[in-house]
Amino acid sequence: MTLSWLISWRNLTRRKLRTAFTVMAIVIGVASTFAVTGTVNSTKLAVSSVIEQFDSIADFVIAGTTPTIDGSIVDELKEIAGVEAYFSQLYQPAQLVTSRLKPGNAGKKEVREGARVLLHGYDPMDGIFTNFRVLRGSLEKPGLVLPETAARIWNVDVGDEVLFEVNDIPRPVTVTAIVEDHERLNGPDDWQEAKWNRWDVALPLEMVQTFAGIGNRVRNIDVSAKAGMERQVEAELDERIAGRPDVFIEPVLLDEDALTAGLSDVYNGLYLLGSLGIMMSGIILYSTLYVSVIERKREFAIMKALGYTSWQTVAVVLRETILLALLGTAFGLLFGYGLSWTLSALMFDIFDIDAAVRTGYVFPLFLSLSVGIAVPLVSGIVPLCQTGRISVAQALKPVTVEYQKFRPMHVLFGLGLMIAGLWMTHPLRAIPLFGGILLVFQAIMIGLKMVVSPLIEWMFRFEGRLASSNVARQQNRAALASAILCTGVAFIVLVNFVNDAMMQSISETSRNYFGGDMKVRLSVPIMDQDVRGFLKLPGVKHVSTIREASVLWENGGKHRVIDVLSVSGDIQSSVPLFTARDVSLETVIHQLKKPKSVALGRALFEQWGGTVGDVIELETVHGRQRMTVRAVVDTSFDNGNVIFAHVDHFDALFGVDYAQEAAFILYPGADTRLLEERIFNQYQEKLSSIDTLEDFIENRQDNFSEPFLMMNVLLVLVMIVAGIGIMNTLQMNVMERIREIGMMRAVANTVWQVKKVILGEGLFIGLSGVLSGIGVGILVSYFMALFAGEMAGIRIRFLVPWPAIAMAIVFGLAVSAVSGIVPASRAAKVNLSEALKYE
């Protein structure tokens, strides 16, 4: 048994280069399967982990219709048996007096006096809600709690005094604890970033209340209920705050749809490319085994003449197939693991998933291992059967190269498969699409011959004419290799079409979705005098405030918290927050002026399942209310999971009569950076954030372009597999025409002329694949824009991705040319005397 395996290994090593390329094809197929399934699985587990961690902290939040509520509600919480823990919070803007910090701060002089700080008042400081990991000091002592990075930049330690200015009053505080960097305590990483970003630090709640001068008031109170007592706690809380009209209870829910928005489209794209990679690898392996069997016909015939049975000859090829599968799978798993790790990290970064889950590899490992073994075995069925049918008499006949017939039924069946693949929505649609292209491609090559043949003849003269003739003689085999390249090129065009269309749509529509040219958020309510001050700034044309609230919506037995934004005729005419497809914006605003009227973002509207004019029930601070849906609109706010209501009814419906965000319309040519500087100087510690339209577009385009980067990496692997397929086809052609090549040499053809024939065949196959791939890619892109209309919530319209087409042409022809080098060299090395004796 061991000897048999050694013989099979020797057979593989006789054609080292072919074996290496075949193993590489299997490696790419297995790696793409592992990378895709591992990335998707890890991302799904990370999302689940985020949801579980989120649900394990707070069950309810007690908030108010005003910026602060009465903190004495905590006393009532202590009387409720089902309450496990509570967490009171208050925020107060402040300025850090940098001149009082100890010397030795590199770069401190670059920062203006008074770096911005947001003081977080917590009660209790230590518990399940904060979960601070103390490095130095103690959380039990009242004082300043700093994250490690802030302490390092400020050059302070436990026991040092830090001076803040709150409402122009100096407030010295002693540092009592240094903790590990925490999500609640964010801040800049150096003094340069501190010019535009603020630090978040923690203090005892009573200390912040004293600094703010507001008595026992808090921003909100988080409540955690004991397991199984959530409904009881909620009912009792409702009863106890019934007499407080300015206070309401809101369940703490994580919007899974918002967290995973766009992920399903990325998953589908990755699945599609992964299945494409493994299918292509199977085709390459089939081609390799087929070449090997044809090349060794005489060897198998001699084996049978010596008494070997058909099964024994088949077993030889089967062992070779298994060895190739094991080698390719082993290396593919290693390569796939590394690729999956990289892609998972990129996915976490793209979708802002803060999780370190990288253990979702059990199923991908099992699937990739199964695919790595099963696909080679399935690909080897036809060559194995052909090996068993080889007879002694047939093998001793001379090898003749016959013209391969055109099969119209194959073409019709292939067209049916392609239509089915385009109609399907499942990621496995790659199977009928790819299979259809393979069957149809013989007809495509016949049609392309009128274009490709003159080009090849112009490039290679007589040798080009001979190359075109040779490809026509073996058109089925050439079509198979060219179809693989066609598929890779088509997907390059398709993927980059979607990318370019989304980038264009983002550039054209972002102003409508963003809400103007600039948005400013303060940590305090925006007053009328603030708006008048904004209007005096250079370059500012119009300023509008936007109120925000949240409601509870029940759908299919599940509750979701939905954000609500205010709009008015004034806002919408100057600062567009959404667009409407079928009606004018003026009509939408007019409809929203009616009592108890709302407009739904398109994503939320589709999940709701109703129609315009129907009633939707929402849980607000005033209880359950029935509101009429007047319109469905397109917006980027929460990926379309948002509600809009007219500002005139906002307080009555949602209990919010103030705004903390202002939207700006600027004059053309306004200097946004200068404007940011002026707003920063004016509001200092009260400023929460400044966002510009340019930054919004850039960040949004970056977020959406990165998934396409992942797909292009996989497409490069697919193109490499296509190159291996072309090389195998040319190797087979050379092997079948050794006698013919010898005759060419005998009639005075040079080595270079022989090489030109083989290189011409490779370029013929490659050019056919590239041209047809571009055509298929553009056609599929057109139908996608026509029927799908959007991707990840972004509307797309048809365009031709010329840079991607240029890249596909260059890369496709380069792959074809390189793939022809080895077969051409082998043809040039054919021994003249042996070739003329070859049968």
PDB file of N, CA and C in Angstrom, residues 324-390:
ATOM      1  N   LEU A 324      -3.251  15.433  -4.141  1.00  0.00           N
ATOM      2  CA  LEU A 324      -3.416  16.845  -4.491  1.00  0.00           C
ATOM      3  C   LEU A 324      -4.406  17.530  -3.548  1.00  0.00           C
ATOM      4  N   ALA A 325      -5.502  16.821  -3.241  1.00  0.00           N
ATOM      5  CA  ALA A 325      -6.526  17.390  -2.357  1.00  0.00           C
ATOM      6  C   ALA A 325      -5.973  17.635  -0.960  1.00  0.00           C
ATOM      7  N   LEU A 326      -5.224  16.684  -0.420  1.00  0.00           N
ATOM      8  CA  LEU A 326      -4.675  16.830   0.926  1.00  0.00           C
ATOM      9  C   LEU A 326      -3.667  17.971   0.992  1.00  0.00           C
ATOM     10  N   LEU A 327      -2.789  18.032  -0.012  1.00  0.00           N
ATOM     11  CA  LEU A 327      -1.796  19.106  -0.034  1.00  0.00           C
ATOM     12  C   LEU A 327      -2.479  20.479  -0.138  1.00  0.00           C
ATOM     13  N   GLY A 328      -3.384  20.601  -1.113  1.00  0.00           N
ATOM     14  CA  GLY A 328      -4.057  21.874  -1.319  1.00  0.00           C
ATOM     15  C   GLY A 328      -4.896  22.287  -0.126  1.00  0.00           C
ATOM     16  N   THR A 329      -5.563  21.314   0.499  1.00  0.00           N
ATOM     17  CA  THR A 329      -6.413  21.628   1.653  1.00  0.00           C
ATOM     18  C   THR A 329      -5.581  22.072   2.844  1.00  0.00           C
ATOM     19  N   ALA A 330      -4.459  21.387   3.090  1.00  0.00           N
ATOM     20  CA  ALA A 330      -3.614  21.734   4.233  1.00  0.00           C
ATOM     21  C   ALA A 330      -3.090  23.166   4.117  1.00  0.00           C
ATOM     22  N   PHE A 331      -2.531  23.495   2.967  1.00  0.00           N
ATOM     23  CA  PHE A 331      -2.005  24.845   2.784  1.00  0.00           C
ATOM     24  C   PHE A 331      -3.146  25.871   2.687  1.00  0.00           C
ATOM     25  N   GLY A 332      -4.267  25.442   2.093  1.00  0.00           N
ATOM     26  CA  GLY A 332      -5.416  26.338   1.968  1.00  0.00           C
ATOM     27  C   GLY A 332      -5.991  26.733   3.310  1.00  0.00           C
ATOM     28  N   LEU A 333      -6.021  25.780   4.255  1.00  0.00           N
ATOM     29  CA  LEU A 333      -6.543  26.098   5.590  1.00  0.00           C
ATOM     30  C   LEU A 333      -5.659  27.115   6.296  1.00  0.00           C
ATOM     31  N   LEU A 334      -4.343  26.958   6.149  1.00  0.00           N
ATOM     32  CA  LEU A 334      -3.415  27.911   6.780  1.00  0.00           C
ATOM     33  C   LEU A 334      -3.574  29.301   6.169  1.00  0.00           C
ATOM     34  N   PHE A 335      -3.579  29.351   4.848  1.00  0.00           N
ATOM     35  CA  PHE A 335      -3.722  30.628   4.158  1.00  0.00           C
ATOM     36  C   PHE A 335      -5.093  31.234   4.443  1.00  0.00           C
ATOM     37  N   GLY A 336      -6.142  30.398   4.434  1.00  0.00           N
ATOM     38  CA  GLY A 336      -7.499  30.875   4.685  1.00  0.00           C
ATOM     39  C   GLY A 336      -7.665  31.423   6.086  1.00  0.00           C
ATOM     40  N   TYR A 337      -7.004  30.809   7.076  1.00  0.00           N
ATOM     41  CA  TYR A 337      -7.106  31.296   8.449  1.00  0.00           C
ATOM     42  C   TYR A 337      -6.534  32.705   8.556  1.00  0.00           C
ATOM     43  N   GLY A 338      -5.356  32.903   7.975  1.00  0.00           N
ATOM     44  CA  GLY A 338      -4.755  34.231   8.009  1.00  0.00           C
ATOM     45  C   GLY A 338      -5.591  35.261   7.273  1.00  0.00           C
ATOM     46  N   LEU A 339      -6.130  34.866   6.111  1.00  0.00           N
ATOM     47  CA  LEU A 339      -6.963  35.783   5.333  1.00  0.00           C
ATOM     48  C   LEU A 339      -8.250  36.096   6.069  1.00  0.00           C
ATOM     49  N   SER A 340      -8.839  35.087   6.716  1.00  0.00           N
ATOM     50  CA  SER A 340     -10.075  35.297   7.467  1.00  0.00           C
ATOM     51  C   SER A 340      -9.842  36.235   8.646  1.00  0.00           C
ATOM     52  N   TRP A 341      -8.736  36.066   9.332  1.00  0.00           N
ATOM     53  CA  TRP A 341      -8.411  36.935  10.463  1.00  0.00           C
ATOM     54  C   TRP A 341      -8.322  38.395  10.007  1.00  0.00           C
ATOM     55  N   THR A 342      -7.641  38.598   8.874  1.00  0.00           N
ATOM     56  CA  THR A 342      -7.487  39.954   8.351  1.00  0.00           C
ATOM     57  C   THR A 342      -8.826  40.545   7.929  1.00  0.00           C
ATOM     58  N   LEU A 343      -9.628  39.762   7.208  1.00  0.00           N
ATOM     59  CA  LEU A 343     -10.916  40.250   6.739  1.00  0.00           C
ATOM     60  C   LEU A 343     -11.871  40.505   7.908  1.00  0.00           C
ATOM     61  N   SER A 344     -11.809  39.666   8.944  1.00  0.00           N
ATOM     62  CA  SER A 344     -12.664  39.864  10.116  1.00  0.00           C
ATOM     63  C   SER A 344     -12.323  41.182  10.801  1.00  0.00           C
ATOM     64  N   ALA A 345     -11.035  41.467  10.959  1.00  0.00           N
ATOM     65  CA  ALA A 345     -10.616  42.727  11.579  1.00  0.00           C
ATOM     66  C   ALA A 345     -11.118  43.917  10.759  1.00  0.00           C
ATOM     67  N   LEU A 346     -11.070  43.769   9.429  1.00  0.00           N
ATOM     68  CA  LEU A 346     -11.546  44.839   8.561  1.00  0.00           C
ATOM     69  C   LEU A 346     -13.055  45.014   8.693  1.00  0.00           C
ATOM     70  N   MET A 347     -13.788  43.911   8.792  1.00  0.00           N
ATOM     71  CA  MET A 347     -15.240  43.984   8.972  1.00  0.00           C
ATOM     72  C   MET A 347     -15.591  44.665  10.289  1.00  0.00           C
ATOM     73  N   PHE A 348     -14.872  44.317  11.365  1.00  0.00           N
ATOM     74  CA  PHE A 348     -15.134  44.932  12.665  1.00  0.00           C
ATOM     75  C   PHE A 348     -14.916  46.432  12.599  1.00  0.00           C
ATOM     76  N   ASP A 349     -13.874  46.834  11.864  1.00  0.00           N
ATOM     77  CA  ASP A 349     -13.556  48.250  11.753  1.00  0.00           C
ATOM     78  C   ASP A 349     -14.590  48.978  10.897  1.00  0.00           C
ATOM     79  N   ILE A 350     -15.031  48.346   9.797  1.00  0.00           N
ATOM     80  CA  ILE A 350     -15.988  48.976   8.893  1.00  0.00           C
ATOM     81  C   ILE A 350     -17.303  49.258   9.598  1.00  0.00           C
ATOM     82  N   PHE A 351     -17.817  48.241  10.311  1.00  0.00           N
ATOM     83  CA  PHE A 351     -19.134  48.363  10.921  1.00  0.00           C
ATOM     84  C   PHE A 351     -19.057  48.734  12.397  1.00  0.00           C
ATOM     85  N   ASP A 352     -17.869  49.167  12.838  1.00  0.00           N
ATOM     86  CA  ASP A 352     -17.701  49.706  14.195  1.00  0.00           C
ATOM     87  C   ASP A 352     -18.192  48.715  15.241  1.00  0.00           C
ATOM     88  N   ILE A 353     -17.758  47.461  15.090  1.00  0.00           N
ATOM     89  CA  ILE A 353     -18.119  46.419  16.043  1.00  0.00           C
ATOM     90  C   ILE A 353     -16.979  46.296  17.042  1.00  0.00           C
ATOM     91  N   ASP A 354     -17.228  46.673  18.276  1.00  0.00           N
ATOM     92  CA  ASP A 354     -16.199  46.653  19.313  1.00  0.00           C
ATOM     93  C   ASP A 354     -16.229  45.301  20.013  1.00  0.00           C
ATOM     94  N   ALA A 355     -15.610  44.306  19.381  1.00  0.00           N
ATOM     95  CA  ALA A 355     -15.586  42.956  19.954  1.00  0.00           C
ATOM     96  C   ALA A 355     -14.319  42.264  19.497  1.00  0.00           C
ATOM     97  N   ALA A 356     -13.848  41.365  20.332  1.00  0.00           N
ATOM     98  CA  ALA A 356     -12.606  40.644  20.021  1.00  0.00           C
ATOM     99  C   ALA A 356     -12.894  39.172  19.766  1.00  0.00           C
ATOM    100  N   VAL A 357     -14.085  38.863  19.265  1.00  0.00           N
ATOM    101  CA  VAL A 357     -14.458  37.468  19.036  1.00  0.00           C
ATOM    102  C   VAL A 357     -13.793  36.981  17.755  1.00  0.00           C
ATOM    103  N   ARG A 358     -12.911  36.018  17.882  1.00  0.00           N
ATOM    104  CA  ARG A 358     -12.262  35.430  16.716  1.00  0.00           C
ATOM    105  C   ARG A 358     -12.309  33.909  16.830  1.00  0.00           C
ATOM    106  N   THR A 359     -13.351  33.389  17.444  1.00  0.00           N
ATOM    107  CA  THR A 359     -13.420  31.943  17.678  1.00  0.00           C
ATOM    108  C   THR A 359     -14.451  31.262  16.794  1.00  0.00           C
ATOM    109  N   GLY A 360     -15.002  31.961  15.812  1.00  0.00           N
ATOM    110  CA  GLY A 360     -16.038  31.373  14.970  1.00  0.00           C
ATOM    111  C   GLY A 360     -15.476  30.589  13.810  1.00  0.00           C
ATOM    112  N   TYR A 361     -14.516  29.692  14.079  1.00  0.00           N
ATOM    113  CA  TYR A 361     -13.826  28.993  13.001  1.00  0.00           C
ATOM    114  C   TYR A 361     -14.094  27.488  12.979  1.00  0.00           C
ATOM    115  N   VAL A 362     -14.934  26.977  13.857  1.00  0.00           N
ATOM    116  CA  VAL A 362     -15.192  25.540  13.876  1.00  0.00           C
ATOM    117  C   VAL A 362     -15.931  25.117  12.611  1.00  0.00           C
ATOM    118  N   PHE A 363     -17.064  25.769  12.339  1.00  0.00           N
ATOM    119  CA  PHE A 363     -17.814  25.441  11.132  1.00  0.00           C
ATOM    120  C   PHE A 363     -17.017  25.750   9.864  1.00  0.00           C
ATOM    121  N   PRO A 364     -16.379  26.934   9.727  1.00  0.00           N
ATOM    122  CA  PRO A 364     -15.566  27.188   8.529  1.00  0.00           C
ATOM    123  C   PRO A 364     -14.469  26.147   8.330  1.00  0.00           C
ATOM    124  N   LEU A 365     -13.850  25.703   9.436  1.00  0.00           N
ATOM    125  CA  LEU A 365     -12.803  24.683   9.325  1.00  0.00           C
ATOM    126  C   LEU A 365     -13.373  23.379   8.782  1.00  0.00           C
ATOM    127  N   PHE A 366     -14.513  22.956   9.340  1.00  0.00           N
ATOM    128  CA  PHE A 366     -15.143  21.719   8.884  1.00  0.00           C
ATOM    129  C   PHE A 366     -15.588  21.836   7.430  1.00  0.00           C
ATOM    130  N   LEU A 367     -16.217  22.976   7.078  1.00  0.00           N
ATOM    131  CA  LEU A 367     -16.699  23.167   5.710  1.00  0.00           C
ATOM    132  C   LEU A 367     -15.543  23.209   4.717  1.00  0.00           C
ATOM    133  N   SER A 368     -14.487  23.962   5.043  1.00  0.00           N
ATOM    134  CA  SER A 368     -13.343  24.074   4.129  1.00  0.00           C
ATOM    135  C   SER A 368     -12.640  22.742   3.961  1.00  0.00           C
ATOM    136  N   LEU A 369     -12.523  21.986   5.056  1.00  0.00           N
ATOM    137  CA  LEU A 369     -11.913  20.662   4.976  1.00  0.00           C
ATOM    138  C   LEU A 369     -12.746  19.747   4.083  1.00  0.00           C
ATOM    139  N   SER A 370     -14.055  19.804   4.252  1.00  0.00           N
ATOM    140  CA  SER A 370     -14.942  18.963   3.436  1.00  0.00           C
ATOM    141  C   SER A 370     -14.870  19.367   1.971  1.00  0.00           C
ATOM    142  N   VAL A 371     -14.895  20.676   1.716  1.00  0.00           N
ATOM    143  CA  VAL A 371     -14.836  21.165   0.345  1.00  0.00           C
ATOM    144  C   VAL A 371     -13.494  20.817  -0.293  1.00  0.00           C
ATOM    145  N   GLY A 372     -12.413  20.970   0.489  1.00  0.00           N
ATOM    146  CA  GLY A 372     -11.078  20.687  -0.034  1.00  0.00           C
ATOM    147  C   GLY A 372     -10.888  19.237  -0.445  1.00  0.00           C
ATOM    148  N   ILE A 373     -11.624  18.321   0.190  1.00  0.00           N
ATOM    149  CA  ILE A 373     -11.530  16.900  -0.170  1.00  0.00           C
ATOM    150  C   ILE A 373     -12.585  16.527  -1.212  1.00  0.00           C
ATOM    151  N   ALA A 374     -13.816  17.044  -1.014  1.00  0.00           N
ATOM    152  CA  ALA A 374     -14.927  16.625  -1.869  1.00  0.00           C
ATOM    153  C   ALA A 374     -14.808  17.181  -3.290  1.00  0.00           C
ATOM    154  N   VAL A 375     -14.472  18.467  -3.422  1.00  0.00           N
ATOM    155  CA  VAL A 375     -14.433  19.081  -4.751  1.00  0.00           C
ATOM    156  C   VAL A 375     -13.400  18.414  -5.660  1.00  0.00           C
ATOM    157  N   PRO A 376     -12.166  18.135  -5.199  1.00  0.00           N
ATOM    158  CA  PRO A 376     -11.241  17.405  -6.068  1.00  0.00           C
ATOM    159  C   PRO A 376     -11.752  16.028  -6.469  1.00  0.00           C
ATOM    160  N   LEU A 377     -12.390  15.326  -5.533  1.00  0.00           N
ATOM    161  CA  LEU A 377     -12.905  13.999  -5.872  1.00  0.00           C
ATOM    162  C   LEU A 377     -14.020  14.088  -6.914  1.00  0.00           C
ATOM    163  N   VAL A 378     -14.913  15.063  -6.753  1.00  0.00           N
ATOM    164  CA  VAL A 378     -15.980  15.240  -7.741  1.00  0.00           C
ATOM    165  C   VAL A 378     -15.393  15.673  -9.082  1.00  0.00           C
ATOM    166  N   SER A 379     -14.402  16.568  -9.047  1.00  0.00           N
ATOM    167  CA  SER A 379     -13.780  17.037 -10.291  1.00  0.00           C
ATOM    168  C   SER A 379     -13.063  15.903 -11.022  1.00  0.00           C
ATOM    169  N   GLY A 380     -12.648  14.893 -10.281  1.00  0.00           N
ATOM    170  CA  GLY A 380     -11.900  13.797 -10.899  1.00  0.00           C
ATOM    171  C   GLY A 380     -12.759  12.670 -11.430  1.00  0.00           C
ATOM    172  N   ILE A 381     -14.089  12.770 -11.301  1.00  0.00           N
ATOM    173  CA  ILE A 381     -14.957  11.654 -11.730  1.00  0.00           C
ATOM    174  C   ILE A 381     -14.782  11.350 -13.217  1.00  0.00           C
ATOM    175  N   VAL A 382     -14.867  12.384 -14.062  1.00  0.00           N
ATOM    176  CA  VAL A 382     -14.760  12.155 -15.509  1.00  0.00           C
ATOM    177  C   VAL A 382     -13.376  11.637 -15.901  1.00  0.00           C
ATOM    178  N   PRO A 383     -12.269  12.283 -15.448  1.00  0.00           N
ATOM    179  CA  PRO A 383     -10.950  11.720 -15.779  1.00  0.00           C
ATOM    180  C   PRO A 383     -10.763  10.292 -15.250  1.00  0.00           C
ATOM    181  N   LEU A 384     -11.291   9.988 -14.063  1.00  0.00           N
ATOM    182  CA  LEU A 384     -11.170   8.637 -13.529  1.00  0.00           C
ATOM    183  C   LEU A 384     -11.915   7.631 -14.401  1.00  0.00           C
ATOM    184  N   CYS A 385     -13.121   7.989 -14.823  1.00  0.00           N
ATOM    185  CA  CYS A 385     -13.882   7.099 -15.709  1.00  0.00           C
ATOM    186  C   CYS A 385     -13.152   6.912 -17.038  1.00  0.00           C
ATOM    187  N   GLN A 386     -12.558   8.000 -17.529  1.00  0.00           N
ATOM    188  CA  GLN A 386     -11.822   7.906 -18.787  1.00  0.00           C
ATOM    189  C   GLN A 386     -10.614   6.987 -18.640  1.00  0.00           C
ATOM    190  N   THR A 387      -9.964   7.047 -17.471  1.00  0.00           N
ATOM    191  CA  THR A 387      -8.825   6.155 -17.218  1.00  0.00           C
ATOM    192  C   THR A 387      -9.264   4.693 -17.268  1.00  0.00           C
ATOM    193  N   GLY A 388     -10.393   4.379 -16.664  1.00  0.00           N
ATOM    194  CA  GLY A 388     -10.873   3.004 -16.646  1.00  0.00           C
ATOM    195  C   GLY A 388     -11.262   2.491 -18.005  1.00  0.00           C
ATOM    196  N   ARG A 389     -11.634   3.394 -18.926  1.00  0.00           N
ATOM    197  CA  ARG A 389     -12.087   2.959 -20.255  1.00  0.00           C
ATOM    198  C   ARG A 389     -10.952   2.830 -21.260  1.00  0.00           C
ATOM    199  N   ILE A 390      -9.740   3.217 -20.895  1.00  0.00           N
ATOM    200  CA  ILE A 390      -8.622   3.134 -21.832  1.00  0.00           C
ATOM    201  C   ILE A 390      -8.341   1.663 -22.167  1.00  0.00           C
TER     202      ILE A 390
END
